[in-house]
CSV table of C-alpha atoms and ligand atoms in Angstrom, one decimal:
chain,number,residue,atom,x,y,z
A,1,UNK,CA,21.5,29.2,54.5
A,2,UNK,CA,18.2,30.7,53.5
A,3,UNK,CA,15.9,32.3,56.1
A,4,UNK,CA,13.3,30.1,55.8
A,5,UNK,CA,16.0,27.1,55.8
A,6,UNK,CA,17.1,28.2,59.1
A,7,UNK,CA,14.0,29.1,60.8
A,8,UNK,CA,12.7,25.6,59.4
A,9,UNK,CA,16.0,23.6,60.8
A,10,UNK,CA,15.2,25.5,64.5
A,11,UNK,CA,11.4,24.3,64.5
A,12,UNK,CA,12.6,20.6,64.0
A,13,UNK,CA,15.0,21.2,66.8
A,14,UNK,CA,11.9,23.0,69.0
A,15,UNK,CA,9.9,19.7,68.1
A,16,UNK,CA,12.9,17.3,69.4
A,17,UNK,CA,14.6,18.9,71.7
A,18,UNK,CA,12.0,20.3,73.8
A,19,UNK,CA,8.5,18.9,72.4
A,20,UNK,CA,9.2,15.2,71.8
A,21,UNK,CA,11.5,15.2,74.0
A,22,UNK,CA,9.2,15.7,76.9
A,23,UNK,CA,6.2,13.3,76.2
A,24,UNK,CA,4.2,14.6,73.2
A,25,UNK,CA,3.7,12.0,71.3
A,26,UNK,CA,0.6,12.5,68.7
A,27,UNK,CA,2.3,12.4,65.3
A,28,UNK,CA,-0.3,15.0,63.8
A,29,UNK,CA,0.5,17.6,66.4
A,30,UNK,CA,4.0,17.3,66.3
A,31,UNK,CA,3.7,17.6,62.3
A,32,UNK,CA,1.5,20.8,63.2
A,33,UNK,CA,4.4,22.1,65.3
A,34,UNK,CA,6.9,21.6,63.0
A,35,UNK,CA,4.8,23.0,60.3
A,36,UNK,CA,4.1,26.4,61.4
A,37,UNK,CA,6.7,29.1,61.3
A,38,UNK,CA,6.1,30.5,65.1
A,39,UNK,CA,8.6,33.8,63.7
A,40,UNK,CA,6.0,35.0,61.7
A,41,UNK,CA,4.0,34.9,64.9
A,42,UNK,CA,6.3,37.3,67.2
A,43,UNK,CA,7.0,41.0,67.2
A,44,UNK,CA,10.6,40.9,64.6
A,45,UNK,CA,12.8,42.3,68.1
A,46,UNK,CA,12.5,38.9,69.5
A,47,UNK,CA,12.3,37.2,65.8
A,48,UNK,CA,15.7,35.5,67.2
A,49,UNK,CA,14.3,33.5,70.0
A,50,UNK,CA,11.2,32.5,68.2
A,51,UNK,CA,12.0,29.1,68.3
A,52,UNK,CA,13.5,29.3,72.7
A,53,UNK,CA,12.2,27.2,75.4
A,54,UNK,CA,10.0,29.9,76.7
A,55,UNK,CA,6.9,32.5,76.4
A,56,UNK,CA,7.5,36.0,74.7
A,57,UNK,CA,5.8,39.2,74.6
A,58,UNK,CA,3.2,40.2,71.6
A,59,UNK,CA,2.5,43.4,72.8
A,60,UNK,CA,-0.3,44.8,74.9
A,61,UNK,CA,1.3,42.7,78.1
A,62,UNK,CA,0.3,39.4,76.2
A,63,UNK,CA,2.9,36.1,75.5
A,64,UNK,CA,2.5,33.9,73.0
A,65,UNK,CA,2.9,30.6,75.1
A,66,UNK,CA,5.9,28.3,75.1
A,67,UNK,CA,5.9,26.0,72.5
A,68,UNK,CA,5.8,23.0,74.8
A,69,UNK,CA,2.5,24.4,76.2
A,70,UNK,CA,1.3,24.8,73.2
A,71,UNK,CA,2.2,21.4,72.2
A,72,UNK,CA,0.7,19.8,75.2
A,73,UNK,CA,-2.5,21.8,74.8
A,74,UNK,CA,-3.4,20.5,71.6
A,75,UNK,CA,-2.7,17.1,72.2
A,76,UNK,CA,-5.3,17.1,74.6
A,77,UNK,CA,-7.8,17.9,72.4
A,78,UNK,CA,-7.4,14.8,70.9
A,79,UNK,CA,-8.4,16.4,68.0
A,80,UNK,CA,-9.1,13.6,65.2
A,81,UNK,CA,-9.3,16.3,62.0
A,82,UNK,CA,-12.5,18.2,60.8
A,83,UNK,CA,-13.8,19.3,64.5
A,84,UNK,CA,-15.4,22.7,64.9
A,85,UNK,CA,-12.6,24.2,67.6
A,86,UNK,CA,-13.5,27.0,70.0
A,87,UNK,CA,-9.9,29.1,71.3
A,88,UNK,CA,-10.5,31.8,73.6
A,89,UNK,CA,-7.6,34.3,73.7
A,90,UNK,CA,-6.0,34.6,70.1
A,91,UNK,CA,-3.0,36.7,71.2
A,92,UNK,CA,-0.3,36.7,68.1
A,93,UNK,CA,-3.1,33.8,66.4
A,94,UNK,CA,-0.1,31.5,66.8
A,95,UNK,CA,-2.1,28.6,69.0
A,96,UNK,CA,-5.0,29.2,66.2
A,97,UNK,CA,-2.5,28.4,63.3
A,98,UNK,CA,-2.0,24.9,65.4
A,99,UNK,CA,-5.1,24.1,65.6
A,100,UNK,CA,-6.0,25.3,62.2
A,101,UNK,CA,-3.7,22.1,61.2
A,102,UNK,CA,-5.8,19.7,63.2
A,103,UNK,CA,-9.1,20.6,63.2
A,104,UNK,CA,-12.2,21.6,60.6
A,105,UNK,CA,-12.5,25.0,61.9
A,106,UNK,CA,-11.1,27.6,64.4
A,107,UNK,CA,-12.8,30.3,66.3
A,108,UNK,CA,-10.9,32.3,68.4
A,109,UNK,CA,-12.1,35.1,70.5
A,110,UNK,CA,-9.6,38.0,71.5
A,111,UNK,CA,-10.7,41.1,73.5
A,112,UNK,CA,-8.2,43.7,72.0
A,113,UNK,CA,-8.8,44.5,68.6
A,114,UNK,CA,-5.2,45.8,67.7
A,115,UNK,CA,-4.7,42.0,69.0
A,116,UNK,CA,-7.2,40.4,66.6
A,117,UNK,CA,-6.5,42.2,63.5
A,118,UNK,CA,-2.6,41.6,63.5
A,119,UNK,CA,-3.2,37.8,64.1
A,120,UNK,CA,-5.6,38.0,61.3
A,121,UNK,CA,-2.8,39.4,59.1
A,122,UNK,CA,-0.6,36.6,59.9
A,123,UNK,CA,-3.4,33.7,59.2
A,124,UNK,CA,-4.3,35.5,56.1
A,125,UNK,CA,-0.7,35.5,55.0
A,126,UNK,CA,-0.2,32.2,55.6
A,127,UNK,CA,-3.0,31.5,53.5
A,128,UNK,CA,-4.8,29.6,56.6
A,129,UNK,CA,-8.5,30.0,55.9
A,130,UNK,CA,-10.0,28.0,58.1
A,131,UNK,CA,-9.6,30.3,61.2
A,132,UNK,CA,-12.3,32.7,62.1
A,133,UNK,CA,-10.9,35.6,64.5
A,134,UNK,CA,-13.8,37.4,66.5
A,135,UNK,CA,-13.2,40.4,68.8
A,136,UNK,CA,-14.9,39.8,72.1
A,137,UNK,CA,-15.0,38.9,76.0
A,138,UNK,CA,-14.7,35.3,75.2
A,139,UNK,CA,-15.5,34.0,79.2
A,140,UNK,CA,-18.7,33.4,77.1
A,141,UNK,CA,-17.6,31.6,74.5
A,142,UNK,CA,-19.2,31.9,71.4
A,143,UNK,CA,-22.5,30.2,71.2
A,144,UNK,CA,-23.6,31.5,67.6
A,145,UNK,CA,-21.3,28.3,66.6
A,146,UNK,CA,-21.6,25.8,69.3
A,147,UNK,CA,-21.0,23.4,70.2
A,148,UNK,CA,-17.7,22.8,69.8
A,149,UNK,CA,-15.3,19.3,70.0
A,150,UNK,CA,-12.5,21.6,71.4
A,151,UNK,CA,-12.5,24.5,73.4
A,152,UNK,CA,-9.0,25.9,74.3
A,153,UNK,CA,-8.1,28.5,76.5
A,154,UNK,CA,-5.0,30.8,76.1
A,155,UNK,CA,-5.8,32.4,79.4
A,156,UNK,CA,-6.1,31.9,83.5
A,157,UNK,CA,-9.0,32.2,85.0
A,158,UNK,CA,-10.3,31.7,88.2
A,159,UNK,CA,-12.3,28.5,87.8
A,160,UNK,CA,-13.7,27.1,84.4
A,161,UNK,CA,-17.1,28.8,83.7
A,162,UNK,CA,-20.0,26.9,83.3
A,163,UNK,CA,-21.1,28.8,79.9
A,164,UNK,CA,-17.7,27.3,78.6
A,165,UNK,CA,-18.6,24.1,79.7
A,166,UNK,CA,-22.1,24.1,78.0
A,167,UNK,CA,-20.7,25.1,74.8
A,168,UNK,CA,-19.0,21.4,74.5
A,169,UNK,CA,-20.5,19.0,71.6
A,170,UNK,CA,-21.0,15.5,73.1
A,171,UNK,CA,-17.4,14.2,74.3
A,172,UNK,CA,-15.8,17.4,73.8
A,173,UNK,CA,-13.0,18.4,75.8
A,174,UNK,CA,-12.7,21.9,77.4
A,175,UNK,CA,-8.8,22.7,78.4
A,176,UNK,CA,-8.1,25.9,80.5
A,177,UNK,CA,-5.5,27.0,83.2
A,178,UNK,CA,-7.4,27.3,86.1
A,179,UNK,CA,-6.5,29.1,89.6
A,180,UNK,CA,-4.5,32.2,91.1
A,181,UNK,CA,-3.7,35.4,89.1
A,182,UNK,CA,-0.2,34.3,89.0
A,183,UNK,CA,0.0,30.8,88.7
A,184,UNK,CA,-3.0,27.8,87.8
A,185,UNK,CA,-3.0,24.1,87.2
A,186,UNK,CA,-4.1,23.2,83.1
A,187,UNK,CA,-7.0,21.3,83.3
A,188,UNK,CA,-8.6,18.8,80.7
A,189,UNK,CA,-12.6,19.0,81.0
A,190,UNK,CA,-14.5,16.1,78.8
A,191,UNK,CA,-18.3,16.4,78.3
A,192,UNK,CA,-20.7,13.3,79.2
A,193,UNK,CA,-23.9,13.1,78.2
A,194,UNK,CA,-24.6,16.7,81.3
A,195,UNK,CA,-21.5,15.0,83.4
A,196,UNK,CA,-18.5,17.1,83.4
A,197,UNK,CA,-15.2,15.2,84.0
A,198,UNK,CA,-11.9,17.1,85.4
A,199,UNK,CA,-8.4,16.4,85.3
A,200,UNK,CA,-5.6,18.0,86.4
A,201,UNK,CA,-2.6,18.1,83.8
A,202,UNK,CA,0.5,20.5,85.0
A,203,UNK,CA,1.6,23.6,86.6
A,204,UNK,CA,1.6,27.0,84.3
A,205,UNK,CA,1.6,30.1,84.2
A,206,UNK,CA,-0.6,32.0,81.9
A,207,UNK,CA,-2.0,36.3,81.5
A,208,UNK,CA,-5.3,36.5,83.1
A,209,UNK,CA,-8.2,36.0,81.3
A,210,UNK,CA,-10.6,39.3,82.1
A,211,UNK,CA,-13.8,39.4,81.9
A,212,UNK,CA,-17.3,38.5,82.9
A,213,UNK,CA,-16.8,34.6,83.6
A,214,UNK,CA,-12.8,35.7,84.2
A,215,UNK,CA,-10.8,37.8,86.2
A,216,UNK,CA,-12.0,41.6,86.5
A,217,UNK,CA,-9.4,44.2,84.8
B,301,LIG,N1,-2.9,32.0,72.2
B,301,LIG,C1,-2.1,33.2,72.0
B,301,LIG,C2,-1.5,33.6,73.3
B,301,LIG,C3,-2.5,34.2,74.1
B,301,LIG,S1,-2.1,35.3,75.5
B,301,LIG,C4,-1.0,33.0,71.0
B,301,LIG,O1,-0.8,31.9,70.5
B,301,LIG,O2,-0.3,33.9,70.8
B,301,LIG,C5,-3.7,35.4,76.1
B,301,LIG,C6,-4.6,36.3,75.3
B,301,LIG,O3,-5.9,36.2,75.9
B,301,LIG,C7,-4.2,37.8,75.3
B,301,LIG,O4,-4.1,38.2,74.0
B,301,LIG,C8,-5.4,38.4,76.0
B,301,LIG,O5,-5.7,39.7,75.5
B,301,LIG,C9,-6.5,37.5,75.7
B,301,LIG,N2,-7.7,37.6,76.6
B,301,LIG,C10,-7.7,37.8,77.9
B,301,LIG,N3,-9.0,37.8,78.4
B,301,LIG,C11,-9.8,37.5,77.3
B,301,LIG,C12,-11.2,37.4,77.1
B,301,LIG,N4,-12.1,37.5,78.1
B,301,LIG,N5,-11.6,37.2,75.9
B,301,LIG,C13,-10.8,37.1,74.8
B,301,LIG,N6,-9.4,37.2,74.9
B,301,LIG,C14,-8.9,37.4,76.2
């Protein structure tokens, strides 16, 4: 069997076995999931277990999430198609190239440039061009292009800061793992008129986020 063949049969068995499987139902993200080739994404040593129930390292101390988190993330985004999508926390651009599926166009803030360019290598050869990867402390978002319909958050931080919440378009939703260094609650955020609505979704376990509106180094 071909490469791509067998990386392709593993992402359908990712999306059943431990996507579907657990609640995810929005047929537009699960297409998204299965759509994306997550190895392209990951460092080639762990090119293998690209497609395993868990996190893995990118380098730098980062993890690209699990898939399911992932998954779960962008479905509560609700995103419709053609939103302007705010991600802080590119990483390997992996999440980005999820949301690049679903939505008008990406942003995504990373503070290490080493990060930022190699995840712009990947977008670029997956010929994904509707992802914009800026190198930054993105606790402040981004305002040059707010507001946003979706703002995701690849990283914890210690509550979710106001300037965040500001940069929401009119029923947007803001999702971010909120709480300790080590472990937070995801949270789903949706904008209001100036009302900010909270919800708590699950237990994880994500890096920091570090900086200014975030944890400090
Ligand atoms: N979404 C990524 C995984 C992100 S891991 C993926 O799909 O691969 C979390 C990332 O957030 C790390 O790369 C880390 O460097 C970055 N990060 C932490 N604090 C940040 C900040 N203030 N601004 C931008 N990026 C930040």
């Amino acid at each position: 069997m071909a490469d791509d063949d067998f990386f392709k049969s593993q992402r359908e068995r990712m999306v059943r076995v431990q996507i579907a499987s657990r609640g995810i139902k929005d047929p537009r993200v699960l297409e998204a999931m299965r759509r994306v080739p997550r190895h392209l994404f990951v460092p080639k040593v762990h090119r293998h277990l690209a497609y395993a129930d868990g996190p893995l390292p990118i380098g730098a101390e980062q993890t690209i999430s699990q898939p399911y988190i992932v998954a779960l993330m962008t479905e509560l985004l609700n995103l419709q198609g053609g939103e302007r999508v705010l991600e802080i926390g590119t990483g390997s651009g992996y999440q980005a190239a999820v949301l690049a599926y679903l939505a008008g166009q990406v942003h995504t803030v990373e503070r290490f440039a080493d990060l930022a360019k190699q995840a712009e290598q990947t977008l670029k050869a997956l010929n994904i061009q509707n992802v914009q990867v800026h190198v930054g402390d993105g606790t402040l978002g981004l305002p040059e292009f707010a507001p946003y319909m979706g703002i995701l958050v690849s990283a914890a931080a210690p509550s979710a800061p106001e300037v965040l919440l500001e940069q929401l378009a009119e029923g947007g939703i803001l999702v971010i793992p909120v709480g300790q260094r080590s472990n937070q609650v995801l949270e789903r955020w949706q904008r209001t008129g100036d009302q900010f609505q909270s919800k708590p979704i699950l237990s994880v376990a994500f890096v920091p986020l570090i900086g200014q509106a975030g944890w400090q180094e």
